[in-house]
Amino acid sequence: MGDTSVIARRLGDGHVQYGWSGNGGTFPYLGLRLFAWYNEPDMVEYLFGLGQLRHLDEPYSERTGRWLRTYPTGEPHWLGITEREIFSQLAFVDVGYFYDTDQKWYYVEPGPFRVKIPLELVYNSVDQESRSGFPEAELLKDIDRRIIRKIMERYDEDAEFREYLAFMNTDREAFLFDMEGILRGDWAKQWSGESFVHILWSHHRDVFNYFDDWVVVQGNEDNTEIRDILMRKKERQHTETIEWGRK
């Protein structure tokens, strides 16, 4: 994994503000800074007031002359109308950090599915002694596997999904065999290094195309473990994830 990152936030009027937050976007390098120093609404306001960033360090360090400080680029953030735009302006982004209107940060993995994970859950799931590398990798692998399992569950839970697969000439036995094949690693040599979701996207595009391209990970009450994986049928107009799960 690389480490190019973006930060984004949803504004009260529904617009989404987003931009480059530098290289070094893994959790120990950027996520932990956001969680520790920029986790309150006033600090989020200050953060986005800086514009796009080459590097983020502790608050107000951009006013100092020291080497390790925040470096704004001088460019303002982009403004969009949906969360789906946050990776649209930069190529090869590896991770996003999204501050939503529930006043919580989320870690967003920009794969075939944009996987939105509570940042607190990431914090509670990694080795707190790690200050380098990619310690969130194991959590992301677990989520990757859970997404495939969630899709498998949809066959018995979602009549529209069954009808869709039948239209694609796929019955229950064939569908489950294919999904289990992904988890077994049947295409491991052909798709070396790819996640299960990438294999789904590459090798079973009909199944992938049924779903919205965002996935929401829900934590338990204190975000110490995963409670559920939320997926939605693709709609003509994407429903913003802040609305998912609301009645």
PDB file of C-alpha atoms in Angstrom, residues 33-156:
ATOM      1  CA  ARG A  33      -3.032  12.893  14.500  1.00  0.00           C
ATOM      2  CA  LEU A  34      -6.627  13.505  13.468  1.00  0.00           C
ATOM      3  CA  PHE A  35      -7.933  11.334  16.284  1.00  0.00           C
ATOM      4  CA  ALA A  36      -5.725  12.948  18.928  1.00  0.00           C
ATOM      5  CA  TRP A  37      -5.608  16.615  17.900  1.00  0.00           C
ATOM      6  CA  TYR A  38      -8.474  17.336  15.495  1.00  0.00           C
ATOM      7  CA  ASN A  39     -11.372  15.391  16.980  1.00  0.00           C
ATOM      8  CA  GLU A  40     -13.550  18.291  18.179  1.00  0.00           C
ATOM      9  CA  PRO A  41     -15.740  20.501  15.958  1.00  0.00           C
ATOM     10  CA  ASP A  42     -13.706  23.667  16.610  1.00  0.00           C
ATOM     11  CA  MET A  43     -10.460  21.886  15.738  1.00  0.00           C
ATOM     12  CA  VAL A  44     -12.019  20.406  12.598  1.00  0.00           C
ATOM     13  CA  GLU A  45     -13.043  23.927  11.596  1.00  0.00           C
ATOM     14  CA  TYR A  46      -9.499  25.133  12.168  1.00  0.00           C
ATOM     15  CA  LEU A  47      -8.082  22.158  10.245  1.00  0.00           C
ATOM     16  CA  PHE A  48     -10.142  22.760   7.127  1.00  0.00           C
ATOM     17  CA  GLY A  49      -9.424  26.464   7.357  1.00  0.00           C
ATOM     18  CA  LEU A  50      -5.805  25.630   6.541  1.00  0.00           C
ATOM     19  CA  GLY A  51      -6.706  24.443   3.029  1.00  0.00           C
ATOM     20  CA  GLN A  52      -4.994  21.490   1.400  1.00  0.00           C
ATOM     21  CA  LEU A  53      -1.901  20.098   3.087  1.00  0.00           C
ATOM     22  CA  ARG A  54       1.462  18.624   2.229  1.00  0.00           C
ATOM     23  CA  HIS A  55       1.883  17.445   5.801  1.00  0.00           C
ATOM     24  CA  LEU A  56      -0.149  17.615   9.010  1.00  0.00           C
ATOM     25  CA  ASP A  57       1.328  17.949  12.462  1.00  0.00           C
ATOM     26  CA  GLU A  58       0.096  19.366  15.756  1.00  0.00           C
ATOM     27  CA  PRO A  59      -2.240  22.388  15.787  1.00  0.00           C
ATOM     28  CA  TYR A  60      -0.720  25.800  15.039  1.00  0.00           C
ATOM     29  CA  SER A  61       2.671  24.294  14.193  1.00  0.00           C
ATOM     30  CA  GLU A  62       2.352  25.890  10.727  1.00  0.00           C
ATOM     31  CA  ARG A  63       3.088  29.202  12.468  1.00  0.00           C
ATOM     32  CA  THR A  64       6.455  27.999  13.707  1.00  0.00           C
ATOM     33  CA  GLY A  65       9.765  27.710  11.914  1.00  0.00           C
ATOM     34  CA  ARG A  66      10.513  24.196  13.031  1.00  0.00           C
ATOM     35  CA  TRP A  67      11.100  21.408  10.526  1.00  0.00           C
ATOM     36  CA  LEU A  68       8.313  19.097  11.788  1.00  0.00           C
ATOM     37  CA  ARG A  69       5.206  21.206  11.321  1.00  0.00           C
ATOM     38  CA  THR A  70       2.014  21.477   9.283  1.00  0.00           C
ATOM     39  CA  TYR A  71       2.632  22.556   5.687  1.00  0.00           C
ATOM     40  CA  PRO A  72      -0.418  24.015   3.883  1.00  0.00           C
ATOM     41  CA  THR A  73      -0.157  24.033   0.085  1.00  0.00           C
ATOM     42  CA  GLY A  74      -1.873  27.401  -0.261  1.00  0.00           C
ATOM     43  CA  GLU A  75      -4.674  25.805  -2.280  1.00  0.00           C
ATOM     44  CA  PRO A  76      -8.285  25.756  -1.036  1.00  0.00           C
ATOM     45  CA  HIS A  77     -10.245  22.528  -0.737  1.00  0.00           C
ATOM     46  CA  TRP A  78     -12.557  21.376  -3.491  1.00  0.00           C
ATOM     47  CA  LEU A  79     -16.295  21.492  -2.882  1.00  0.00           C
ATOM     48  CA  GLY A  80     -18.602  18.729  -4.064  1.00  0.00           C
ATOM     49  CA  ILE A  81     -22.210  17.693  -3.680  1.00  0.00           C
ATOM     50  CA  THR A  82     -21.637  14.085  -2.605  1.00  0.00           C
ATOM     51  CA  GLU A  83     -19.180  11.953  -0.680  1.00  0.00           C
ATOM     52  CA  ARG A  84     -18.579  10.027  -3.890  1.00  0.00           C
ATOM     53  CA  GLU A  85     -16.400  12.918  -5.128  1.00  0.00           C
ATOM     54  CA  ILE A  86     -13.739  12.837  -2.422  1.00  0.00           C
ATOM     55  CA  PHE A  87     -11.297  10.706  -4.444  1.00  0.00           C
ATOM     56  CA  SER A  88     -12.097  12.322  -7.796  1.00  0.00           C
ATOM     57  CA  GLN A  89      -9.427  15.027  -8.055  1.00  0.00           C
ATOM     58  CA  LEU A  90      -6.273  13.080  -7.216  1.00  0.00           C
ATOM     59  CA  ALA A  91      -4.908   9.923  -8.821  1.00  0.00           C
ATOM     60  CA  PHE A  92      -3.811   6.887  -6.825  1.00  0.00           C
ATOM     61  CA  VAL A  93      -5.191   7.940  -3.444  1.00  0.00           C
ATOM     62  CA  ASP A  94      -4.611   5.227  -0.849  1.00  0.00           C
ATOM     63  CA  VAL A  95      -6.724   6.371   2.096  1.00  0.00           C
ATOM     64  CA  GLY A  96      -9.310   9.003   2.987  1.00  0.00           C
ATOM     65  CA  TYR A  97     -10.356  10.514   6.309  1.00  0.00           C
ATOM     66  CA  PHE A  98     -13.921  11.791   6.400  1.00  0.00           C
ATOM     67  CA  TYR A  99     -15.511  13.935   9.134  1.00  0.00           C
ATOM     68  CA  ASP A 100     -19.270  13.494   8.941  1.00  0.00           C
ATOM     69  CA  THR A 101     -22.154  15.478  10.390  1.00  0.00           C
ATOM     70  CA  ASP A 102     -22.376  13.074  13.342  1.00  0.00           C
ATOM     71  CA  GLN A 103     -19.117  14.790  14.417  1.00  0.00           C
ATOM     72  CA  LYS A 104     -17.089  11.627  13.986  1.00  0.00           C
ATOM     73  CA  TRP A 105     -14.069  10.820  11.840  1.00  0.00           C
ATOM     74  CA  TYR A 106     -14.118   7.852   9.476  1.00  0.00           C
ATOM     75  CA  TYR A 107     -11.315   5.996   7.752  1.00  0.00           C
ATOM     76  CA  VAL A 108     -12.281   5.422   4.094  1.00  0.00           C
ATOM     77  CA  GLU A 109     -10.559   2.739   2.049  1.00  0.00           C
ATOM     78  CA  PRO A 110     -10.851   3.640  -1.672  1.00  0.00           C
ATOM     79  CA  GLY A 111     -11.101   0.184  -3.260  1.00  0.00           C
ATOM     80  CA  PRO A 112     -13.788  -1.006  -5.677  1.00  0.00           C
ATOM     81  CA  PHE A 113     -16.088  -0.418  -2.690  1.00  0.00           C
ATOM     82  CA  ARG A 114     -15.401   2.756  -0.717  1.00  0.00           C
ATOM     83  CA  VAL A 115     -15.319   1.241   2.770  1.00  0.00           C
ATOM     84  CA  LYS A 116     -16.203   3.739   5.518  1.00  0.00           C
ATOM     85  CA  ILE A 117     -14.939   2.694   8.971  1.00  0.00           C
ATOM     86  CA  PRO A 118     -15.236   4.598  12.275  1.00  0.00           C
ATOM     87  CA  LEU A 119     -11.791   5.996  13.011  1.00  0.00           C
ATOM     88  CA  GLU A 120     -12.263   5.100  16.665  1.00  0.00           C
ATOM     89  CA  LEU A 121     -12.717   1.467  15.625  1.00  0.00           C
ATOM     90  CA  VAL A 122      -9.423   1.627  13.736  1.00  0.00           C
ATOM     91  CA  TYR A 123      -7.772   3.196  16.790  1.00  0.00           C
ATOM     92  CA  ASN A 124      -9.071   0.415  19.033  1.00  0.00           C
ATOM     93  CA  SER A 125      -8.083  -2.315  16.569  1.00  0.00           C
ATOM     94  CA  VAL A 126      -4.412  -1.527  15.967  1.00  0.00           C
ATOM     95  CA  ASP A 127      -1.296  -1.923  18.053  1.00  0.00           C
ATOM     96  CA  GLN A 128      -1.103   1.306  20.021  1.00  0.00           C
ATOM     97  CA  GLU A 129       2.670   0.993  20.254  1.00  0.00           C
ATOM     98  CA  SER A 130       3.031   1.080  16.478  1.00  0.00           C
ATOM     99  CA  ARG A 131       4.037   4.462  15.107  1.00  0.00           C
ATOM    100  CA  SER A 132       4.965   3.343  11.611  1.00  0.00           C
ATOM    101  CA  GLY A 133       4.034   0.884   8.901  1.00  0.00           C
ATOM    102  CA  PHE A 134       0.497  -0.207   8.139  1.00  0.00           C
ATOM    103  CA  PRO A 135      -0.963  -1.696  11.352  1.00  0.00           C
ATOM    104  CA  GLU A 136      -4.568  -1.304  10.129  1.00  0.00           C
ATOM    105  CA  ALA A 137      -3.916  -3.960   7.455  1.00  0.00           C
ATOM    106  CA  GLU A 138      -5.307  -6.832   9.544  1.00  0.00           C
ATOM    107  CA  LEU A 139      -8.522  -4.932  10.264  1.00  0.00           C
ATOM    108  CA  LEU A 140      -8.974  -4.157   6.571  1.00  0.00           C
ATOM    109  CA  LYS A 141      -8.417  -7.825   5.669  1.00  0.00           C
ATOM    110  CA  ASP A 142     -11.054  -8.846   8.208  1.00  0.00           C
ATOM    111  CA  ILE A 143     -13.521  -6.320   6.782  1.00  0.00           C
ATOM    112  CA  ASP A 144     -12.725  -7.491   3.247  1.00  0.00           C
ATOM    113  CA  ARG A 145     -13.649 -11.049   4.219  1.00  0.00           C
ATOM    114  CA  ARG A 146     -16.803  -9.887   6.024  1.00  0.00           C
ATOM    115  CA  ILE A 147     -17.999  -8.025   2.929  1.00  0.00           C
ATOM    116  CA  ILE A 148     -17.950 -11.233   0.883  1.00  0.00           C
ATOM    117  CA  ARG A 149     -19.768 -13.069   3.688  1.00  0.00           C
ATOM    118  CA  LYS A 150     -22.355 -10.275   3.817  1.00  0.00           C
ATOM    119  CA  ILE A 151     -22.956 -10.603   0.092  1.00  0.00           C
ATOM    120  CA  MET A 152     -23.445 -14.347   0.533  1.00  0.00           C
ATOM    121  CA  GLU A 153     -26.068 -13.708   3.235  1.00  0.00           C
ATOM    122  CA  ARG A 154     -27.975 -11.433   0.875  1.00  0.00           C
ATOM    123  CA  TYR A 155     -29.010 -14.374  -1.290  1.00  0.00           C
ATOM    124  CA  ASP A 156     -31.420 -15.697   1.343  1.00  0.00           C
TER     125      ASP A 156
END
